[in-house]
mmCIF file of C-alpha atoms in Angstrom:
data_model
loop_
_atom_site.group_PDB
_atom_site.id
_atom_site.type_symbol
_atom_site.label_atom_id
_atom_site.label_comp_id
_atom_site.label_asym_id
_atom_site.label_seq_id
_atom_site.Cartn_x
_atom_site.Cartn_y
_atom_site.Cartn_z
ATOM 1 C CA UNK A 1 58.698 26.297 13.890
ATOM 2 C CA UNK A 2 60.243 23.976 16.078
ATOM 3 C CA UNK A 3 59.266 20.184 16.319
ATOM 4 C CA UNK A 4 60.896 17.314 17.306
ATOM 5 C CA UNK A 5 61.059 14.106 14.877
ATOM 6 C CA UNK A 6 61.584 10.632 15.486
ATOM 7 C CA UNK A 7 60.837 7.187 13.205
ATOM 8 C CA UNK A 8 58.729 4.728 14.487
ATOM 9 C CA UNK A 9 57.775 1.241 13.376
ATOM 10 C CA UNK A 10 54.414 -0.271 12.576
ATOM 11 C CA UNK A 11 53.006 -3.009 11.553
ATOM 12 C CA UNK A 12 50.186 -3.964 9.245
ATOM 13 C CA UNK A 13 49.248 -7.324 7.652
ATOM 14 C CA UNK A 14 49.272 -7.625 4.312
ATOM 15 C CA UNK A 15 46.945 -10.631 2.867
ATOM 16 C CA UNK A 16 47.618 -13.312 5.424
ATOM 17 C CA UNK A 17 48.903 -13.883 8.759
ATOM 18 C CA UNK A 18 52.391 -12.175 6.940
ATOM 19 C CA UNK A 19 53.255 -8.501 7.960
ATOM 20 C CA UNK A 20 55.502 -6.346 7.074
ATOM 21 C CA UNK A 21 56.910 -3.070 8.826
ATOM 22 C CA UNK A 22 56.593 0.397 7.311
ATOM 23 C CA UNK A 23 57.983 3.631 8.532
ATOM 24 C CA UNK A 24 55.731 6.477 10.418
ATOM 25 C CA UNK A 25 56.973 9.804 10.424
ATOM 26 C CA UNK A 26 55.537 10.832 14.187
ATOM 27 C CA UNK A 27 56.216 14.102 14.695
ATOM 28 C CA UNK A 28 55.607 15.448 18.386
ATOM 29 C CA UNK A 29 52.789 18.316 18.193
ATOM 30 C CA UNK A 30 53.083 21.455 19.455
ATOM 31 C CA UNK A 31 50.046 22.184 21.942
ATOM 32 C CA UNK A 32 49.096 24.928 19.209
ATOM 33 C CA UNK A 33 48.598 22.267 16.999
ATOM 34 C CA UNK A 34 47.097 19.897 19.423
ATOM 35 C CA UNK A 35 44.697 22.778 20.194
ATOM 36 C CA UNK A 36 43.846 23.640 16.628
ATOM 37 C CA UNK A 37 42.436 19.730 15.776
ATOM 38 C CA UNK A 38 40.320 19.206 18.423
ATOM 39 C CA UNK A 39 39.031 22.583 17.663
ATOM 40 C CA UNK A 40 38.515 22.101 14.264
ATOM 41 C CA UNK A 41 37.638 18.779 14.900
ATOM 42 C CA UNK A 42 35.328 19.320 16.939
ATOM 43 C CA UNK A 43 33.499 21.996 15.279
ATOM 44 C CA UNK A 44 33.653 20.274 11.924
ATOM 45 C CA UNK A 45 29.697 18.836 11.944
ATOM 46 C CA UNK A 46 28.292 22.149 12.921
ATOM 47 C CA UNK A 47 29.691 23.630 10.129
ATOM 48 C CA UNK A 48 28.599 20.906 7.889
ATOM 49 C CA UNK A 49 24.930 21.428 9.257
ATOM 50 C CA UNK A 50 25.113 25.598 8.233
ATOM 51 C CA UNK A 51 26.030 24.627 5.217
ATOM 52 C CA UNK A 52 23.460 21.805 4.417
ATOM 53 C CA UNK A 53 20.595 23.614 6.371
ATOM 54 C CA UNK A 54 19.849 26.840 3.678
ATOM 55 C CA UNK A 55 19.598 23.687 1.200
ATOM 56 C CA UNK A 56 17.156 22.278 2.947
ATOM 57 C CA UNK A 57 14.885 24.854 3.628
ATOM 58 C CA UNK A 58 15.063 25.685 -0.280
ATOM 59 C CA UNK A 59 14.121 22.046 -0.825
ATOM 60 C CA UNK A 60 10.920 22.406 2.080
ATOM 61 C CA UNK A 61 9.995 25.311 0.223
ATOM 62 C CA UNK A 62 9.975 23.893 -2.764
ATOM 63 C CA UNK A 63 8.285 20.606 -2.057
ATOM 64 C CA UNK A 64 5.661 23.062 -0.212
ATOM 65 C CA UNK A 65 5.140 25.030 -3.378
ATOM 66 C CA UNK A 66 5.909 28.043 -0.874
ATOM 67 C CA UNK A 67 7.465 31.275 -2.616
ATOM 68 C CA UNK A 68 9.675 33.344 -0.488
ATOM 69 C CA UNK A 69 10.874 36.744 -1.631
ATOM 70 C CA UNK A 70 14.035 37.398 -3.757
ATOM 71 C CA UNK A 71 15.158 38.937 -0.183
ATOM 72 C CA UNK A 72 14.912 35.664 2.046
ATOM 73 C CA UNK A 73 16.344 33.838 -1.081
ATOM 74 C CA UNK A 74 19.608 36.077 -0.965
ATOM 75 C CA UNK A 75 19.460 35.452 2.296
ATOM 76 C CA UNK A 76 19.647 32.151 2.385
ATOM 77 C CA UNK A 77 22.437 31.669 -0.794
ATOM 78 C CA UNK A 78 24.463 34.194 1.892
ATOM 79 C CA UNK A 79 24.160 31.318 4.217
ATOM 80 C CA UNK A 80 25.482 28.774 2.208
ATOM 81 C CA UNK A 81 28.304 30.766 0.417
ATOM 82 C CA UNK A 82 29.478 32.115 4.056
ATOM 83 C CA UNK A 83 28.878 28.451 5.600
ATOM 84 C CA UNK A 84 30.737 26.541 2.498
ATOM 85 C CA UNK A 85 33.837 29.482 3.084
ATOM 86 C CA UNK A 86 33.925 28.398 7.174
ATOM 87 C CA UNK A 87 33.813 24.571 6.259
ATOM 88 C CA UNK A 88 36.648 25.057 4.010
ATOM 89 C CA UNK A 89 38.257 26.885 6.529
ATOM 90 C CA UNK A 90 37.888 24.396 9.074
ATOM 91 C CA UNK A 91 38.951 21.588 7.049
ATOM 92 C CA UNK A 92 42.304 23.518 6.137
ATOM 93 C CA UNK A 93 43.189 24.084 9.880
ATOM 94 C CA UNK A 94 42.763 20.678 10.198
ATOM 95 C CA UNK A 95 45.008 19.351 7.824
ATOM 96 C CA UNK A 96 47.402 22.115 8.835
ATOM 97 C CA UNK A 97 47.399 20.802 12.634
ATOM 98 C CA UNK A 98 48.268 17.196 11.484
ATOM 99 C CA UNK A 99 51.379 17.787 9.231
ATOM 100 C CA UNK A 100 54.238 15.648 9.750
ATOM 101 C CA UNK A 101 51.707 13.421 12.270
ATOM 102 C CA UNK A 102 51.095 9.900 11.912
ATOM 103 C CA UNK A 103 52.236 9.994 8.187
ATOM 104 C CA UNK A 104 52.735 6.600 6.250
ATOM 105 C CA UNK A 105 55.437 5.858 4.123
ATOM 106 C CA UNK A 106 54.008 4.968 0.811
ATOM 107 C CA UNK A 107 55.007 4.182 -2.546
ATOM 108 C CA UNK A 108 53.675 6.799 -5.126
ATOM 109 C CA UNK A 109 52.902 6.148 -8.622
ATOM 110 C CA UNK A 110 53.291 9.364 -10.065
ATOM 111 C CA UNK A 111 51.056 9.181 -13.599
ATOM 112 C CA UNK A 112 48.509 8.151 -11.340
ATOM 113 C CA UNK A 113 48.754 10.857 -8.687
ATOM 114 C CA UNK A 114 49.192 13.252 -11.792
ATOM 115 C CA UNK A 115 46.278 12.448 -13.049
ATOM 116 C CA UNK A 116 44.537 12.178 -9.590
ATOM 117 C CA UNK A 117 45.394 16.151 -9.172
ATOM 118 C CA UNK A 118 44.048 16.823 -12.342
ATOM 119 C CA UNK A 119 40.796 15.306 -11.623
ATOM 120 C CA UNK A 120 40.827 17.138 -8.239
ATOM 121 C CA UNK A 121 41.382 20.682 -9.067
ATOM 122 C CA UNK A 122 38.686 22.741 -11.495
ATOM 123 C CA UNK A 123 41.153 23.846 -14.285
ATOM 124 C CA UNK A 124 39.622 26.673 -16.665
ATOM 125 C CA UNK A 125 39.228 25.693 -20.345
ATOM 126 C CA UNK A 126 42.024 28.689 -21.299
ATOM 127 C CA UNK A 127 44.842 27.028 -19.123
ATOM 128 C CA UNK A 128 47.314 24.517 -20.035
ATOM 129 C CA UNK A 129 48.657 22.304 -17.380
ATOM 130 C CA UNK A 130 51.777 20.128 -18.435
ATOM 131 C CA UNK A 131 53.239 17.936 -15.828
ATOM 132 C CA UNK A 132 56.852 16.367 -15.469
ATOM 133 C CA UNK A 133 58.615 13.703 -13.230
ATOM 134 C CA UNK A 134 62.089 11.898 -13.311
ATOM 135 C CA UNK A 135 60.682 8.685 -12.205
ATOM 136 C CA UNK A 136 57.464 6.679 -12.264
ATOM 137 C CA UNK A 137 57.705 5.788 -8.157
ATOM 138 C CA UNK A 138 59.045 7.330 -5.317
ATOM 139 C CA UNK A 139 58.966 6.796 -1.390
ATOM 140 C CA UNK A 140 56.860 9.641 0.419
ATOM 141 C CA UNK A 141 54.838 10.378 3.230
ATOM 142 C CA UNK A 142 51.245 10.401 2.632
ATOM 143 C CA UNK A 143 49.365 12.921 3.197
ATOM 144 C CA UNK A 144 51.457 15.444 3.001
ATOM 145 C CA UNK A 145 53.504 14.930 -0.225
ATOM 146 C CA UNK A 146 49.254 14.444 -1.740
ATOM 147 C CA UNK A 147 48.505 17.582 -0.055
ATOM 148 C CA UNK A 148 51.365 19.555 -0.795
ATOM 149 C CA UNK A 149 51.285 19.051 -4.276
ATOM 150 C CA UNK A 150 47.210 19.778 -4.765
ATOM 151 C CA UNK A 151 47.755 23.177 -2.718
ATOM 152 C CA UNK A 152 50.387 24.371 -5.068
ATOM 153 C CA UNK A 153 48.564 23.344 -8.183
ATOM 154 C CA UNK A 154 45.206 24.753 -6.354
ATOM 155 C CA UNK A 155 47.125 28.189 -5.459
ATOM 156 C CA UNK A 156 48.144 28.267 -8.969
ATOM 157 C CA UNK A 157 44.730 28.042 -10.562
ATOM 158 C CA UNK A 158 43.101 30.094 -7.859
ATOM 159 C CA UNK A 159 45.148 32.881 -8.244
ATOM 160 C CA UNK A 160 45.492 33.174 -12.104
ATOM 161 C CA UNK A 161 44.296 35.543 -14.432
ATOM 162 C CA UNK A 162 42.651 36.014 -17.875
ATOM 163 C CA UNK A 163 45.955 36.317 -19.193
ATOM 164 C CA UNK A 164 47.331 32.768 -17.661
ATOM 165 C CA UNK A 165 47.940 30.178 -20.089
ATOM 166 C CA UNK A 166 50.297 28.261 -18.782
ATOM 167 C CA UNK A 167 50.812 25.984 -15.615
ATOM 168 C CA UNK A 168 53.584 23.496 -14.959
ATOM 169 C CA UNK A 169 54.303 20.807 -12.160
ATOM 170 C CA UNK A 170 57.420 18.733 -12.017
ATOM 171 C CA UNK A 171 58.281 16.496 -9.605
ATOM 172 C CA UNK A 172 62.378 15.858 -9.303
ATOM 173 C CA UNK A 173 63.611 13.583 -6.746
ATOM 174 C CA UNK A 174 66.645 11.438 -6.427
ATOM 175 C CA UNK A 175 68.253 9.909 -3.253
ATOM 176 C CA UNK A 176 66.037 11.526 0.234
ATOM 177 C CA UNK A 177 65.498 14.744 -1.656
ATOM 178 C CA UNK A 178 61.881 15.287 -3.406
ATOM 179 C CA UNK A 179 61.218 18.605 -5.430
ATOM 180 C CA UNK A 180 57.846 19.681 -6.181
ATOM 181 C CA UNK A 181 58.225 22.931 -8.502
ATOM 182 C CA UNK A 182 54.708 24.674 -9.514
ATOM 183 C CA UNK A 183 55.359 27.374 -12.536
ATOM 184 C CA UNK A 184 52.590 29.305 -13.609
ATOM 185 C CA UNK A 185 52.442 32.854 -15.875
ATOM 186 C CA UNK A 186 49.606 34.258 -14.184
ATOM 187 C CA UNK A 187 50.603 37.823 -11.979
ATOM 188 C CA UNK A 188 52.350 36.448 -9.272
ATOM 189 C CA UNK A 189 53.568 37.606 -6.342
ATOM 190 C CA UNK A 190 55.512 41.194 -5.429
ATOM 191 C CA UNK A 191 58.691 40.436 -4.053
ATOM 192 C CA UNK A 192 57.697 42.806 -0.680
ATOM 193 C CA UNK A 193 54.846 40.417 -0.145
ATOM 194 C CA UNK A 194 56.320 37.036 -0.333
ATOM 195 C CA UNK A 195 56.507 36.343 2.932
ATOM 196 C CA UNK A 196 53.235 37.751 3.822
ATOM 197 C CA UNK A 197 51.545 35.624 1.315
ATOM 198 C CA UNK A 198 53.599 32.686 3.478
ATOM 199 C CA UNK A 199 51.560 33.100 6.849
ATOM 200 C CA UNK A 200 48.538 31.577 8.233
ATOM 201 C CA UNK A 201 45.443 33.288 7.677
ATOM 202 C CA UNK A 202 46.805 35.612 5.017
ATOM 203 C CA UNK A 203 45.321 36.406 1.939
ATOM 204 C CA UNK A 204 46.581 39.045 -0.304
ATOM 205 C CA UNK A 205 43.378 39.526 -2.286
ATOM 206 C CA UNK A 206 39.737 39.396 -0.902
ATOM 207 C CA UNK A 207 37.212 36.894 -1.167
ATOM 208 C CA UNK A 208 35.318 38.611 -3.580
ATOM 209 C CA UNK A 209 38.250 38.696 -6.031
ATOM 210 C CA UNK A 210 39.723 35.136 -5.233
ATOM 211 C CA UNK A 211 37.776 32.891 -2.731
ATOM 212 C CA UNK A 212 40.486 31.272 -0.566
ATOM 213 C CA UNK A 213 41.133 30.770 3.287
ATOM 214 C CA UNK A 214 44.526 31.880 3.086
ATOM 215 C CA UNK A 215 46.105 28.161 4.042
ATOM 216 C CA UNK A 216 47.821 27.295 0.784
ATOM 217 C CA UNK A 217 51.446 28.328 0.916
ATOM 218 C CA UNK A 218 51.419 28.630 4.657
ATOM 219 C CA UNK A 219 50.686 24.860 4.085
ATOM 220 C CA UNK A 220 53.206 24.126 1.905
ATOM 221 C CA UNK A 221 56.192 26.026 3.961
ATOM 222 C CA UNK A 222 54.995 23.669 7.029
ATOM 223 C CA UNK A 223 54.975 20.713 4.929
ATOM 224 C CA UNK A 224 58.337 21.530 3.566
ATOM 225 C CA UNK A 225 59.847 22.633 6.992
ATOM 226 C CA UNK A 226 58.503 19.680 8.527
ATOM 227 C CA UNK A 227 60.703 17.362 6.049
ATOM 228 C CA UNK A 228 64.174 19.737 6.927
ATOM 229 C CA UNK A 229 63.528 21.541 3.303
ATOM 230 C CA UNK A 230 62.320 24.961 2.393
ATOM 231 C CA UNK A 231 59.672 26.737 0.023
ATOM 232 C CA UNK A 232 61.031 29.396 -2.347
ATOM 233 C CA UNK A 233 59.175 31.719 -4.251
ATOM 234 C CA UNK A 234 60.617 33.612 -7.151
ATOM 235 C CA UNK A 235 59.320 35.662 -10.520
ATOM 236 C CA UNK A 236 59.089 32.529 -13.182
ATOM 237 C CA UNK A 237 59.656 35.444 -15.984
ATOM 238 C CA UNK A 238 61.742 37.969 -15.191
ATOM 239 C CA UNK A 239 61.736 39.352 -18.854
ATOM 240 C CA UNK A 240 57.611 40.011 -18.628
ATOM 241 C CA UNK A 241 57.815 40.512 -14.797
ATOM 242 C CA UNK A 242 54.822 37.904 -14.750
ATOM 243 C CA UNK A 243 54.750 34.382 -13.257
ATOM 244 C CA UNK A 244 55.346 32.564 -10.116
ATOM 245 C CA UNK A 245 57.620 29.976 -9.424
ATOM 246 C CA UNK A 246 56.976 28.083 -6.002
ATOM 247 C CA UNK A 247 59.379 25.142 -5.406
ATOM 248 C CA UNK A 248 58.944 22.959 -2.005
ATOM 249 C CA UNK A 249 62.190 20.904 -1.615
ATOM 250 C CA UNK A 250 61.781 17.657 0.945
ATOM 251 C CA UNK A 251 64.599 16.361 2.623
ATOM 252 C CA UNK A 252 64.766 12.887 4.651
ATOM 253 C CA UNK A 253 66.434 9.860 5.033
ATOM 254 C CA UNK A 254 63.341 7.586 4.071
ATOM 255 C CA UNK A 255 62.301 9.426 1.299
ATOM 256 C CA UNK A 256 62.957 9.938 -2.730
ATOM 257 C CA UNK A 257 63.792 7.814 -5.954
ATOM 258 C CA UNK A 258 67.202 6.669 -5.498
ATOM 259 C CA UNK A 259 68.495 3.335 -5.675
ATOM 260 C CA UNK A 260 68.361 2.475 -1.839
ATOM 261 C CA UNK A 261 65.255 4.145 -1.610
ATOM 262 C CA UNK A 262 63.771 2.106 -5.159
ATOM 263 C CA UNK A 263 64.867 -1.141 -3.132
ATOM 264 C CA UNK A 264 62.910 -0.487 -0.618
ATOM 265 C CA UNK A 265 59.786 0.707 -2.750
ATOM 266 C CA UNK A 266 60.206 -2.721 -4.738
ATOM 267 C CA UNK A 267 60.068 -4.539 -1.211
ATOM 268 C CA UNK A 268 56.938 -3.410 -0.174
ATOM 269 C CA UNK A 269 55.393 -3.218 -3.501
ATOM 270 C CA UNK A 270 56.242 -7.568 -3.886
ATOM 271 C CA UNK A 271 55.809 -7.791 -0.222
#
């Protein structure tokens, strides 16, 4: 993937008539990915209408006292699983179209954005999710350090099974370098697949096993490419052959928790 970077400056006011500049990462988009959000865009309220249309129709037949056969019923839950799998679809297009555009440099508390993915992904009763940083702030881009890090916890949990127990994020990051490493001990990946599992569009299980649009990790290699880094994927135990360890590493000169880069958090934090 090819794209061309470059920094711009923006303002925004901040209580007063006093503003302050922060840093936009504007990346130039490809017309694929021009194309692909004004599609998706575009098409974005229809699919929100097949997906809130079966439920009305239950509620008019239920405020109408009306009983429908066990057949239209089906019928109409097949709508709204089908509809709800397109939305989701849709909306992950989108956000793959628009990373590295128009992206804010932000300070991020991370116990709060821990526990903000917690509260954002469904995690089963039997699984254990520990989480670990090197710092309480760092400088990122927002959305896409937010997004990367709730598709690799999301992947994790989606593709787990009952024998998962275990699922770890840790967030390293020192001077324009961020690392966001997602372990889990669920049944990973085959080596011969890796890269499969890696592209748009590409799920290795079906949606009756694991419902998914197969986004996720061709997400998170965009995100990461987009910020000069890469996404590796490796066995997390070698010993049990189980496990997968997915680490996105971030590279640019606005970003991380060193000390220029804590300087600069602090000044637009007091600002």
């Amino acid at each position: 993937m090819s794209l061309l970077s470059k920094k711009l400056n923006v303002t925004w006011s901040n209580s007063g008539n006093q503003t302050d500049e922060i840093t936009v990462l504007h990346t130039r988009a490809s017309s694929a990915d021009q194309l692909l959000y004004k599609v998706t865009h575009d098409l974005s309220e229809t699919i929100r209408a097949l997906v809130e249309l079966p439920k009305w129709i239950f509620e008019d037949l239920a405020e109408a006292q009306t009983e429908v056969s066990a057949e239209v019923q089906e019928n109409l839950n097949a709508l709204i699983v089908n509809g709800t799998r397109l939305e989701q679809l849709i909306n992950g297009l989108q956000t793959y179209s628009r990373v590295g555009l128009y992206q804010k440099l932000s300070v991020i508390n991370l116990p709060a954005k821990m526990k903000e993915l917690r509260q954002a992904v469904a995690l089963p009763s039997s699984i254990k999710l520990t989480t670990h940083h090197n710092t309480n702030q760092l400088l990122a881009f927002e959305p896409d350090f937010s997004n990367l890090c709730l598709v690799l916890l999301e992947n994790a949990v989606k593709h787990s099974d009952q024998k998962t127990r275990c699922l770890e994020l840790k967030i390293v990051s020192t001077d324009h370098r961020i690392e966001v490493v997602m372990v889990d001990d669920g049944p990973g990946i085959p080596i011969h697949l890796r890269e499969k599992a890696t592209q748009l569009l590409t799920s290795l299980r079906s949606k009756d096993e694991v419902e998914g649009s197969g986004i996720g990790l061709a997400l998170a290699l965009k995100i990461a490419e987009s910020y000069r880094g890469t996404l590796l994927l490796e066995t997390a135990f070698p010993e049990t052959g189980r496990g997968l360890r997915v680490k996105a590493c971030l590279k640019d000169p606005a970003i991380g928790s060193g000390l220029k880069v804590k300087n600069a958090a602090s000044g637009l934090i007091n600002s």
